[in-house]
Tab-separated table of N, CA and C in Angstrom:
chain	number	residue	atom	x	y	z
A	1	ALA	N	-106.218	-196.545	-77.401
A	1	ALA	CA	-107.017	-196.680	-76.307
A	1	ALA	C	-107.717	-197.991	-76.300
A	2	GLY	N	-107.102	-198.883	-76.974
A	2	GLY	CA	-107.554	-200.402	-77.097
A	2	GLY	C	-108.688	-200.613	-78.036
A	3	ILE	N	-109.117	-199.696	-78.743
A	3	ILE	CA	-110.190	-199.844	-79.873
A	3	ILE	C	-109.553	-199.896	-81.196
A	4	ARG	N	-109.492	-200.881	-81.691
A	4	ARG	CA	-108.882	-200.946	-83.131
A	4	ARG	C	-109.943	-201.283	-84.178
A	5	PRO	N	-110.165	-200.253	-84.863
A	5	PRO	CA	-111.214	-200.489	-85.910
A	5	PRO	C	-110.541	-201.116	-87.147
A	6	ILE	N	-111.181	-202.047	-87.726
A	6	ILE	CA	-110.806	-202.736	-89.000
A	6	ILE	C	-111.304	-202.095	-90.167
A	7	PRO	N	-110.403	-201.520	-90.919
A	7	PRO	CA	-111.187	-200.922	-92.229
A	7	PRO	C	-111.596	-202.106	-93.166
A	8	PRO	N	-112.634	-201.761	-94.138
A	8	PRO	CA	-113.337	-202.751	-94.984
A	8	PRO	C	-112.210	-203.331	-95.874
A	9	GLN	N	-111.118	-202.544	-96.260
A	9	GLN	CA	-110.331	-203.010	-97.094
A	9	GLN	C	-109.076	-203.923	-96.495
A	10	ASN	N	-109.060	-204.063	-95.206
A	10	ASN	CA	-108.228	-204.986	-94.469
A	10	ASN	C	-106.794	-204.755	-94.755
A	11	ASP	N	-106.635	-203.166	-94.773
A	11	ASP	CA	-105.238	-202.915	-94.817
A	11	ASP	C	-104.992	-201.658	-94.007
A	12	PHE	N	-103.901	-201.186	-93.889
A	12	PHE	CA	-103.629	-199.885	-93.171
A	12	PHE	C	-104.185	-198.741	-93.761
A	13	VAL	N	-104.671	-197.772	-93.044
A	13	VAL	CA	-105.170	-196.501	-93.576
A	13	VAL	C	-104.368	-195.439	-92.924
A	14	LEU	N	-103.890	-194.668	-93.589
A	14	LEU	CA	-103.015	-193.388	-93.254
A	14	LEU	C	-103.759	-192.258	-93.795
A	15	GLU	N	-104.485	-191.335	-93.204
A	15	GLU	CA	-105.041	-190.284	-93.811
A	15	GLU	C	-105.011	-189.021	-92.983
A	16	ARG	N	-104.943	-187.896	-93.648
A	16	ARG	CA	-104.732	-186.529	-93.140
A	16	ARG	C	-106.166	-186.139	-92.965
A	17	SER	N	-106.547	-185.648	-91.605
A	17	SER	CA	-107.799	-185.201	-91.223
A	17	SER	C	-107.706	-183.643	-91.082
A	18	GLY	N	-106.792	-183.040	-90.993
A	18	GLY	CA	-106.630	-181.580	-90.767
A	18	GLY	C	-105.172	-181.194	-91.113
A	19	GLU	N	-104.682	-179.983	-90.779
A	19	GLU	CA	-103.248	-179.611	-91.087
A	19	GLU	C	-102.084	-180.593	-90.385
A	20	ARG	N	-102.558	-180.819	-89.109
A	20	ARG	CA	-101.677	-181.553	-88.520
A	20	ARG	C	-102.274	-182.792	-87.665
A	21	ILE	N	-103.306	-183.285	-88.286
A	21	ILE	CA	-103.937	-184.487	-87.677
A	21	ILE	C	-103.964	-185.559	-88.663
A	22	ILE	N	-103.229	-186.726	-88.353
A	22	ILE	CA	-103.220	-187.818	-89.092
A	22	ILE	C	-103.872	-189.043	-88.371
A	23	HIS	N	-104.676	-189.630	-89.157
A	23	HIS	CA	-105.248	-191.011	-88.431
A	23	HIS	C	-104.607	-192.181	-89.209
A	24	VAL	N	-104.237	-193.085	-88.265
A	24	VAL	CA	-103.644	-194.244	-88.559
A	24	VAL	C	-104.635	-195.387	-88.145
A	25	LEU	N	-105.109	-196.158	-89.073
A	25	LEU	CA	-106.138	-197.220	-88.845
A	25	LEU	C	-105.590	-198.771	-89.329
A	26	GLY	N	-106.366	-199.630	-88.746
A	26	GLY	CA	-106.056	-200.985	-89.372
A	26	GLY	C	-104.613	-201.535	-88.926
A	27	THR	N	-104.152	-201.165	-87.741
A	27	THR	CA	-103.053	-201.760	-87.422
A	27	THR	C	-103.247	-202.879	-86.386
A	28	GLU	N	-104.064	-203.672	-86.843
A	28	GLU	CA	-104.455	-204.954	-85.797
A	28	GLU	C	-103.430	-205.744	-85.474
A	29	SER	N	-103.213	-206.739	-86.298
A	29	SER	CA	-102.212	-207.899	-85.923
A	29	SER	C	-100.911	-207.506	-86.383
A	30	PRO	N	-100.674	-207.207	-87.638
A	30	PRO	CA	-99.135	-206.824	-87.925
A	30	PRO	C	-98.909	-205.261	-87.430
A	31	GLY	N	-99.712	-204.608	-86.792
A	31	GLY	CA	-99.317	-203.294	-86.348
A	31	GLY	C	-98.095	-203.187	-85.446
A	32	PHE	N	-97.709	-204.103	-84.803
A	32	PHE	CA	-96.363	-204.146	-83.959
A	32	PHE	C	-95.173	-204.195	-84.819
A	33	THR	N	-95.147	-204.973	-85.801
A	33	THR	CA	-94.052	-205.018	-86.619
A	33	THR	C	-93.883	-203.959	-87.899
A	34	ALA	N	-95.262	-203.384	-88.104
A	34	ALA	CA	-95.181	-202.344	-89.181
A	34	ALA	C	-95.125	-200.920	-88.411
A	35	SER	N	-95.130	-200.822	-87.102
A	35	SER	CA	-95.187	-199.647	-86.479
A	35	SER	C	-94.004	-198.698	-86.850
A	36	PRO	N	-92.667	-199.235	-87.010
A	36	PRO	CA	-91.665	-198.373	-87.327
A	36	PRO	C	-91.792	-197.749	-88.723
A	37	ALA	N	-92.125	-198.485	-89.589
A	37	ALA	CA	-92.477	-198.024	-90.951
A	37	ALA	C	-93.689	-197.144	-90.973
A	38	LEU	N	-94.709	-197.234	-90.305
A	38	LEU	CA	-95.738	-196.396	-90.052
A	38	LEU	C	-95.466	-195.032	-89.639
A	39	SER	N	-94.688	-195.190	-88.528
A	39	SER	CA	-94.222	-193.932	-87.793
A	39	SER	C	-93.474	-192.954	-88.605
A	40	GLU	N	-92.489	-193.718	-89.525
A	40	GLU	CA	-91.799	-192.950	-90.512
A	40	GLU	C	-92.667	-192.223	-91.427
A	41	LEU	N	-93.699	-192.878	-91.909
A	41	LEU	CA	-94.538	-192.266	-92.908
A	41	LEU	C	-95.324	-191.064	-92.384
A	42	VAL	N	-95.728	-191.271	-90.895
A	42	VAL	CA	-96.565	-190.177	-90.343
A	42	VAL	C	-95.556	-188.938	-90.030
A	43	ILE	N	-94.318	-189.144	-89.725
A	43	ILE	CA	-93.234	-188.116	-89.596
A	43	ILE	C	-93.210	-187.332	-90.843
A	44	LYS	N	-93.032	-188.136	-91.882
A	44	LYS	CA	-92.884	-187.462	-93.191
A	44	LYS	C	-94.246	-186.658	-93.437
A	45	MET	N	-95.392	-187.153	-93.224
A	45	MET	CA	-96.701	-186.383	-93.538
A	45	MET	C	-96.846	-185.188	-92.717
A	46	LEU	N	-96.323	-185.163	-91.449
A	46	LEU	CA	-96.139	-184.089	-90.450
A	46	LEU	C	-95.314	-183.027	-90.942
A	47	THR	N	-94.033	-183.499	-91.374
A	47	THR	CA	-93.099	-182.490	-91.814
A	47	THR	C	-93.422	-181.831	-93.093
A	48	GLU	N	-94.169	-182.519	-94.000
A	48	GLU	CA	-94.718	-181.949	-95.091
A	48	GLU	C	-95.820	-180.838	-94.699
A	49	SER	N	-96.352	-181.019	-93.683
A	49	SER	CA	-97.399	-180.037	-93.284
A	49	SER	C	-96.716	-178.861	-92.418
A	50	GLY	N	-95.407	-178.862	-92.383
A	50	GLY	CA	-94.867	-177.723	-91.770
A	50	GLY	C	-94.398	-177.902	-90.415
A	51	LEU	N	-94.534	-179.133	-89.849
A	51	LEU	CA	-94.087	-179.300	-88.289
A	51	LEU	C	-92.638	-179.609	-88.421
A	52	ARG	N	-91.882	-178.680	-87.618
A	52	ARG	CA	-90.576	-179.039	-87.401
A	52	ARG	C	-90.293	-180.182	-86.522
A	53	VAL	N	-89.458	-181.347	-86.849
A	53	VAL	CA	-89.280	-182.418	-86.206
A	53	VAL	C	-87.755	-182.436	-85.964
A	54	GLU	N	-87.419	-182.591	-84.631
A	54	GLU	CA	-85.852	-182.719	-84.346
A	54	GLU	C	-85.785	-184.185	-83.699
A	55	GLU	N	-84.676	-184.820	-84.063
A	55	GLU	CA	-84.238	-186.111	-83.664
A	55	GLU	C	-83.649	-185.904	-82.389
A	56	LYS	N	-84.081	-186.716	-81.247
A	56	LYS	CA	-83.471	-186.730	-79.945
A	56	LYS	C	-82.570	-187.798	-79.649
A	57	PRO	N	-81.565	-187.799	-79.155
A	57	PRO	CA	-80.897	-189.109	-78.749
A	57	PRO	C	-81.776	-189.872	-77.763
A	58	VAL	N	-81.650	-191.073	-77.771
A	58	VAL	CA	-82.408	-191.969	-76.935
A	58	VAL	C	-81.417	-192.358	-75.829
A	59	SER	N	-81.693	-192.093	-74.615
A	59	SER	CA	-80.692	-192.206	-73.480
A	59	SER	C	-80.827	-193.749	-72.923
A	60	LYS	N	-79.797	-194.290	-72.700
A	60	LYS	CA	-79.942	-195.625	-72.121
A	60	LYS	C	-80.178	-195.583	-70.666
A	61	ARG	N	-81.127	-196.299	-70.105
A	61	ARG	CA	-81.341	-196.482	-68.791
A	61	ARG	C	-80.401	-197.375	-68.121
A	62	ARG	N	-79.872	-196.729	-66.922
A	62	ARG	CA	-78.962	-197.256	-66.099
A	62	ARG	C	-79.727	-198.680	-65.498
A	63	ARG	N	-79.103	-199.725	-65.232
A	63	ARG	CA	-79.751	-200.805	-64.800
A	63	ARG	C	-79.799	-200.646	-63.244
A	64	PHE	N	-81.112	-201.011	-62.705
A	64	PHE	CA	-81.058	-200.925	-61.182
A	64	PHE	C	-80.435	-202.098	-60.476
A	65	GLU	N	-79.393	-201.587	-59.736
A	65	GLU	CA	-78.726	-202.729	-58.994
A	65	GLU	C	-79.340	-203.263	-57.771
A	66	ARG	N	-79.320	-204.391	-57.564
A	66	ARG	CA	-79.910	-205.023	-56.391
A	66	ARG	C	-78.727	-205.112	-55.250
A	67	ALA	N	-79.184	-204.565	-54.049
A	67	ALA	CA	-78.079	-204.548	-53.086
A	67	ALA	C	-78.201	-205.607	-52.219
A	68	ARG	N	-79.232	-206.643	-52.350
A	68	ARG	CA	-79.282	-207.726	-51.444
A	68	ARG	C	-78.270	-208.766	-51.536
A	69	ASP	N	-77.431	-208.546	-52.475
A	69	ASP	CA	-75.967	-209.290	-52.709
A	69	ASP	C	-75.101	-209.256	-51.455
A	70	ASP	N	-75.283	-208.147	-50.735
A	70	ASP	CA	-74.368	-207.837	-49.709
A	70	ASP	C	-75.311	-207.655	-48.458
A	71	PRO	N	-75.636	-208.756	-47.801
A	71	PRO	CA	-76.540	-208.644	-46.669
A	71	PRO	C	-76.183	-208.186	-45.457
A	72	LYS	N	-74.525	-208.123	-45.233
A	72	LYS	CA	-73.988	-207.586	-44.097
A	72	LYS	C	-73.917	-206.020	-43.976
A	73	SER	N	-74.033	-205.486	-45.093
A	73	SER	CA	-73.613	-203.952	-45.205
A	73	SER	C	-75.030	-203.443	-44.783
A	74	ALA	N	-75.113	-202.085	-44.322
A	74	ALA	CA	-76.206	-201.406	-44.159
A	74	ALA	C	-77.073	-201.325	-45.324
A	75	ARG	N	-76.341	-201.127	-46.601
A	75	ARG	CA	-76.885	-200.913	-47.704
A	75	ARG	C	-77.895	-202.278	-48.186
A	76	GLY	N	-77.297	-203.340	-47.660
A	76	GLY	CA	-77.985	-204.610	-48.034
A	76	GLY	C	-78.960	-205.053	-46.935
A	77	ARG	N	-79.281	-204.229	-45.986
A	77	ARG	CA	-80.195	-204.632	-45.024
A	77	ARG	C	-81.611	-204.693	-45.460
A	78	VAL	N	-82.262	-205.869	-45.313
A	78	VAL	CA	-83.751	-206.050	-45.774
A	78	VAL	C	-84.617	-205.223	-45.042
A	79	ILE	N	-85.327	-204.425	-45.703
A	79	ILE	CA	-86.530	-203.635	-45.030
A	79	ILE	C	-87.815	-204.352	-45.197
A	80	CYS	N	-88.193	-204.704	-46.421
A	80	CYS	CA	-89.371	-205.487	-46.779
A	80	CYS	C	-89.057	-206.948	-46.921
A	81	PHE	N	-89.608	-207.726	-45.745
A	81	PHE	CA	-89.100	-209.175	-45.730
A	81	PHE	C	-90.139	-209.904	-46.888
A	82	CYS	N	-91.213	-209.471	-47.168
A	82	CYS	CA	-91.937	-210.221	-47.956
A	82	CYS	C	-91.618	-210.186	-49.364
A	83	ASN	N	-90.983	-209.017	-49.937
A	83	ASN	CA	-90.376	-208.848	-51.288
A	83	ASN	C	-88.945	-208.808	-51.285
A	84	LEU	N	-88.243	-208.986	-49.986
A	84	LEU	CA	-86.777	-208.961	-50.021
A	84	LEU	C	-86.278	-207.595	-50.553
A	85	VAL	N	-86.900	-206.455	-50.147
A	85	VAL	CA	-86.426	-205.130	-50.708
A	85	VAL	C	-85.444	-204.666	-49.624
A	86	THR	N	-84.380	-204.035	-50.121
A	86	THR	CA	-83.289	-203.561	-49.284
A	86	THR	C	-83.332	-202.077	-48.936
A	87	GLU	N	-82.634	-201.471	-48.052
A	87	GLU	CA	-82.548	-200.306	-47.857
A	87	GLU	C	-81.873	-199.361	-49.121
A	88	ASP	N	-80.824	-199.990	-49.676
A	88	ASP	CA	-80.257	-199.256	-50.698
A	88	ASP	C	-81.132	-199.198	-51.740
A	89	GLU	N	-82.047	-200.348	-52.057
A	89	GLU	CA	-82.994	-200.100	-53.203
A	89	GLU	C	-83.953	-199.060	-52.950
A	90	ILE	N	-84.306	-198.859	-51.833
A	90	ILE	CA	-85.309	-197.834	-51.355
A	90	ILE	C	-84.749	-196.437	-51.684
A	91	ARG	N	-83.475	-196.290	-51.174
A	91	ARG	CA	-82.807	-195.012	-51.512
A	91	ARG	C	-82.564	-194.766	-52.808
A	92	GLU	N	-82.053	-195.815	-53.565
A	92	GLU	CA	-81.928	-195.763	-55.075
A	92	GLU	C	-83.073	-195.089	-55.863
A	93	ALA	N	-84.289	-195.670	-55.421
A	93	ALA	CA	-85.512	-195.417	-55.989
A	93	ALA	C	-85.870	-193.798	-55.658
A	94	VAL	N	-85.456	-193.329	-54.596
A	94	VAL	CA	-85.666	-191.842	-54.269
A	94	VAL	C	-84.748	-191.153	-55.040
A	95	ARG	N	-83.557	-191.745	-55.169
A	95	ARG	CA	-82.412	-190.824	-55.881
A	95	ARG	C	-82.847	-190.775	-57.368
A	96	ARG	N	-83.400	-191.647	-57.848
A	96	ARG	CA	-83.929	-191.736	-59.394
A	96	ARG	C	-85.281	-191.220	-59.600
A	97	GLY	N	-85.979	-190.376	-58.676
A	97	GLY	CA	-87.177	-189.515	-58.808
A	97	GLY	C	-88.302	-189.859	-58.189
A	98	SER	N	-88.323	-190.927	-57.511
A	98	SER	CA	-89.477	-191.336	-56.717
A	98	SER	C	-89.647	-190.415	-55.377
A	99	LYS	N	-90.576	-189.420	-55.464
A	99	LYS	CA	-90.838	-188.635	-54.282
A	99	LYS	C	-91.898	-188.916	-53.377
A	100	THR	N	-92.796	-189.897	-53.706
A	100	THR	CA	-93.936	-190.366	-52.988
A	100	THR	C	-93.621	-191.696	-52.423
A	101	LEU	N	-94.348	-192.219	-51.374
A	101	LEU	CA	-94.362	-193.619	-51.074
A	101	LEU	C	-94.793	-194.496	-52.247
A	102	LYS	N	-95.893	-194.076	-52.983
A	102	LYS	CA	-96.389	-194.949	-54.032
A	102	LYS	C	-95.310	-195.127	-55.101
A	103	GLY	N	-94.601	-194.146	-55.342
A	103	GLY	CA	-93.599	-194.195	-56.327
A	103	GLY	C	-92.361	-195.246	-55.966
A	104	VAL	N	-92.008	-194.985	-54.674
A	104	VAL	CA	-91.032	-196.036	-54.167
A	104	VAL	C	-91.774	-197.394	-54.293
A	105	PHE	N	-92.956	-197.673	-53.814
A	105	PHE	CA	-93.601	-198.987	-53.813
A	105	PHE	C	-93.546	-199.486	-55.166
A	106	TYR	N	-93.863	-198.591	-56.160
A	106	TYR	CA	-93.884	-199.300	-57.490
A	106	TYR	C	-92.520	-199.790	-58.004
A	107	ARG	N	-91.429	-198.761	-57.635
A	107	ARG	CA	-90.209	-199.061	-58.248
A	107	ARG	C	-89.450	-200.176	-57.616
A	108	THR	N	-89.853	-200.433	-56.246
A	108	THR	CA	-88.870	-201.356	-55.595
A	108	THR	C	-89.861	-202.757	-55.126
A	109	GLY	N	-91.145	-202.471	-55.145
A	109	GLY	CA	-92.086	-203.748	-54.628
A	109	GLY	C	-92.199	-203.492	-53.127
A	110	ALA	N	-91.567	-202.554	-52.390
A	110	ALA	CA	-91.833	-202.515	-50.933
A	110	ALA	C	-93.243	-202.365	-50.749
A	111	CYS	N	-93.549	-202.833	-49.489
A	111	CYS	CA	-95.055	-202.799	-49.032
A	111	CYS	C	-95.915	-203.296	-49.927
A	112	MET	N	-95.636	-204.156	-50.833
A	112	MET	CA	-96.608	-204.762	-51.774
A	112	MET	C	-96.576	-206.317	-51.778
A	113	GLY	N	-95.989	-206.678	-50.540
A	113	GLY	CA	-96.157	-208.259	-50.449
A	113	GLY	C	-97.186	-208.745	-49.459
A	114	THR	N	-97.079	-209.727	-48.917
A	114	THR	CA	-98.149	-210.454	-48.102
A	114	THR	C	-98.704	-209.667	-47.030
A	115	CYS	N	-97.742	-208.814	-46.273
A	115	CYS	CA	-98.295	-207.963	-45.233
A	115	CYS	C	-98.588	-206.576	-45.565
A	116	GLN	N	-98.670	-206.271	-47.044
A	116	GLN	CA	-99.290	-204.915	-47.431
A	116	GLN	C	-98.453	-203.793	-46.628
A	117	GLY	N	-97.456	-203.846	-46.225
A	117	GLY	CA	-96.864	-202.883	-45.559
A	117	GLY	C	-96.982	-202.722	-43.994
A	118	SER	N	-97.574	-203.552	-43.403
A	118	SER	CA	-97.847	-203.550	-42.047
A	118	SER	C	-96.603	-203.717	-41.231
A	119	ARG	N	-95.609	-204.387	-41.814
A	119	ARG	CA	-94.132	-204.620	-41.101
A	119	ARG	C	-93.276	-203.543	-41.465
A	120	CYS	N	-93.318	-203.057	-42.674
A	120	CYS	CA	-92.026	-202.291	-43.334
A	120	CYS	C	-92.455	-200.958	-43.483
A	121	LEU	N	-93.774	-200.560	-43.481
A	121	LEU	CA	-94.114	-199.159	-44.008
A	121	LEU	C	-93.568	-198.128	-43.290
A	122	ALA	N	-93.290	-198.148	-41.879
A	122	ALA	CA	-92.595	-197.231	-41.033
A	122	ALA	C	-91.205	-197.076	-41.474
A	123	ASP	N	-90.545	-198.257	-41.695
A	123	ASP	CA	-89.074	-198.175	-42.064
A	123	ASP	C	-88.819	-197.455	-43.342
A	124	VAL	N	-89.915	-197.965	-44.271
A	124	VAL	CA	-89.724	-197.247	-45.781
A	124	VAL	C	-89.889	-195.763	-45.748
A	125	LEU	N	-90.923	-195.397	-44.781
A	125	LEU	CA	-91.154	-193.869	-44.762
A	125	LEU	C	-90.000	-193.131	-44.043
A	126	GLU	N	-89.355	-193.633	-43.103
A	126	GLU	CA	-88.102	-192.917	-42.465
A	126	GLU	C	-86.873	-193.025	-43.436
A	127	ILE	N	-86.775	-193.962	-44.194
A	127	ILE	CA	-85.764	-194.156	-45.149
A	127	ILE	C	-85.858	-193.003	-46.417
A	128	VAL	N	-87.137	-192.840	-46.765
A	128	VAL	CA	-87.469	-191.862	-47.709
A	128	VAL	C	-87.394	-190.541	-47.276
A	129	ALA	N	-87.673	-190.304	-46.027
A	129	ALA	CA	-87.517	-189.022	-45.599
A	129	ALA	C	-86.231	-188.559	-45.437
A	130	ASP	N	-85.451	-189.669	-44.768
A	130	ASP	CA	-83.950	-189.378	-44.670
A	130	ASP	C	-83.374	-189.100	-45.988
A	131	GLU	N	-83.721	-189.667	-47.068
A	131	GLU	CA	-82.964	-189.519	-48.287
A	131	GLU	C	-83.426	-188.207	-48.930
A	132	LEU	N	-84.653	-187.732	-48.710
A	132	LEU	CA	-85.119	-186.542	-49.169
A	132	LEU	C	-84.657	-185.151	-48.279
A	133	LYS	N	-84.195	-185.630	-47.061
A	133	LYS	CA	-83.789	-184.698	-46.019
A	133	LYS	C	-85.028	-183.864	-45.560
A	134	VAL	N	-86.085	-184.536	-45.254
A	134	VAL	CA	-87.198	-183.793	-44.815
A	134	VAL	C	-87.833	-184.567	-43.673
A	135	ASN	N	-88.885	-183.924	-43.028
A	135	ASN	CA	-89.681	-184.568	-41.847
A	135	ASN	C	-90.519	-185.650	-42.426
A	136	PRO	N	-90.533	-186.909	-41.843
A	136	PRO	CA	-91.464	-187.910	-42.406
A	136	PRO	C	-92.996	-187.303	-42.437
A	137	ARG	N	-93.384	-186.283	-41.684
A	137	ARG	CA	-94.683	-185.938	-41.759
A	137	ARG	C	-95.049	-185.339	-43.254
A	138	SER	N	-93.991	-184.723	-43.994
A	138	SER	CA	-94.288	-184.028	-45.200
A	138	SER	C	-94.283	-185.144	-46.363
A	139	ILE	N	-93.943	-186.350	-46.228
A	139	ILE	CA	-93.975	-187.552	-47.122
A	139	ILE	C	-95.341	-187.766	-47.608
A	140	LYS	N	-95.710	-187.768	-48.676
A	140	LYS	CA	-97.051	-188.054	-49.057
A	140	LYS	C	-97.112	-189.414	-49.833
A	141	PHE	N	-98.405	-190.109	-49.679
A	141	PHE	CA	-98.449	-191.219	-50.398
A	141	PHE	C	-98.621	-191.227	-51.826
A	142	ASP	N	-99.223	-190.367	-52.367
A	142	ASP	CA	-99.606	-190.263	-53.849
A	142	ASP	C	-99.807	-188.753	-54.209
A	143	GLY	N	-99.159	-187.745	-53.796
A	143	GLY	CA	-99.540	-186.405	-54.189
A	143	GLY	C	-100.203	-185.500	-53.244
A	144	ASP	N	-100.773	-184.406	-53.592
A	144	ASP	CA	-101.352	-183.618	-52.684
A	144	ASP	C	-102.422	-184.133	-51.692
A	145	GLY	N	-102.528	-183.855	-50.595
A	145	GLY	CA	-103.465	-184.357	-49.681
A	145	GLY	C	-103.598	-185.759	-49.335
A	146	SER	N	-102.508	-186.465	-49.552
A	146	SER	CA	-102.386	-187.983	-49.306
A	146	SER	C	-101.135	-188.214	-48.260
A	147	TRP	N	-101.205	-187.517	-47.136
A	147	TRP	CA	-100.222	-187.846	-46.110
A	147	TRP	C	-100.449	-189.161	-45.409
A	148	ILE	N	-99.337	-189.903	-45.051
A	148	ILE	CA	-99.441	-190.929	-44.273
A	148	ILE	C	-99.350	-190.570	-42.643
A	149	VAL	N	-98.475	-189.672	-42.394
A	149	VAL	CA	-98.393	-189.402	-41.031
A	149	VAL	C	-99.167	-187.879	-40.854
A	150	THR	N	-99.975	-187.775	-40.056
A	150	THR	CA	-100.616	-186.250	-39.849
A	150	THR	C	-100.407	-185.764	-38.493
């Protein structure tokens, strides 16, 4: 949470506080480089407490392809001129899980430029609705009750 207490002995402290509660303190400056070793110790302490731990494979994220390399195609059509966000980038953001306008904005940078969406918001809304196969009125800005079109 941003609060890093410094123990009086100026060293890491790993202590059990309950059956499955472990406190890790003193990870001030070298904490970043020591964190892999500390996490191994915490896992060991938790498994000794009876917690079953399964190692899950780490999936590699696919690179987000920029479509602006092909400005003549519809996919390379620039929608947000402030941040040069293309139609295909907006569609790809929706395909990758962005279901709200805020999600699309954060993933692509659309509507976050100088005009703050005054020029491109309507087009972004239409593209998101088209990609989700829904009416633009059902697209929300950021969750329940935050409709753009009413």
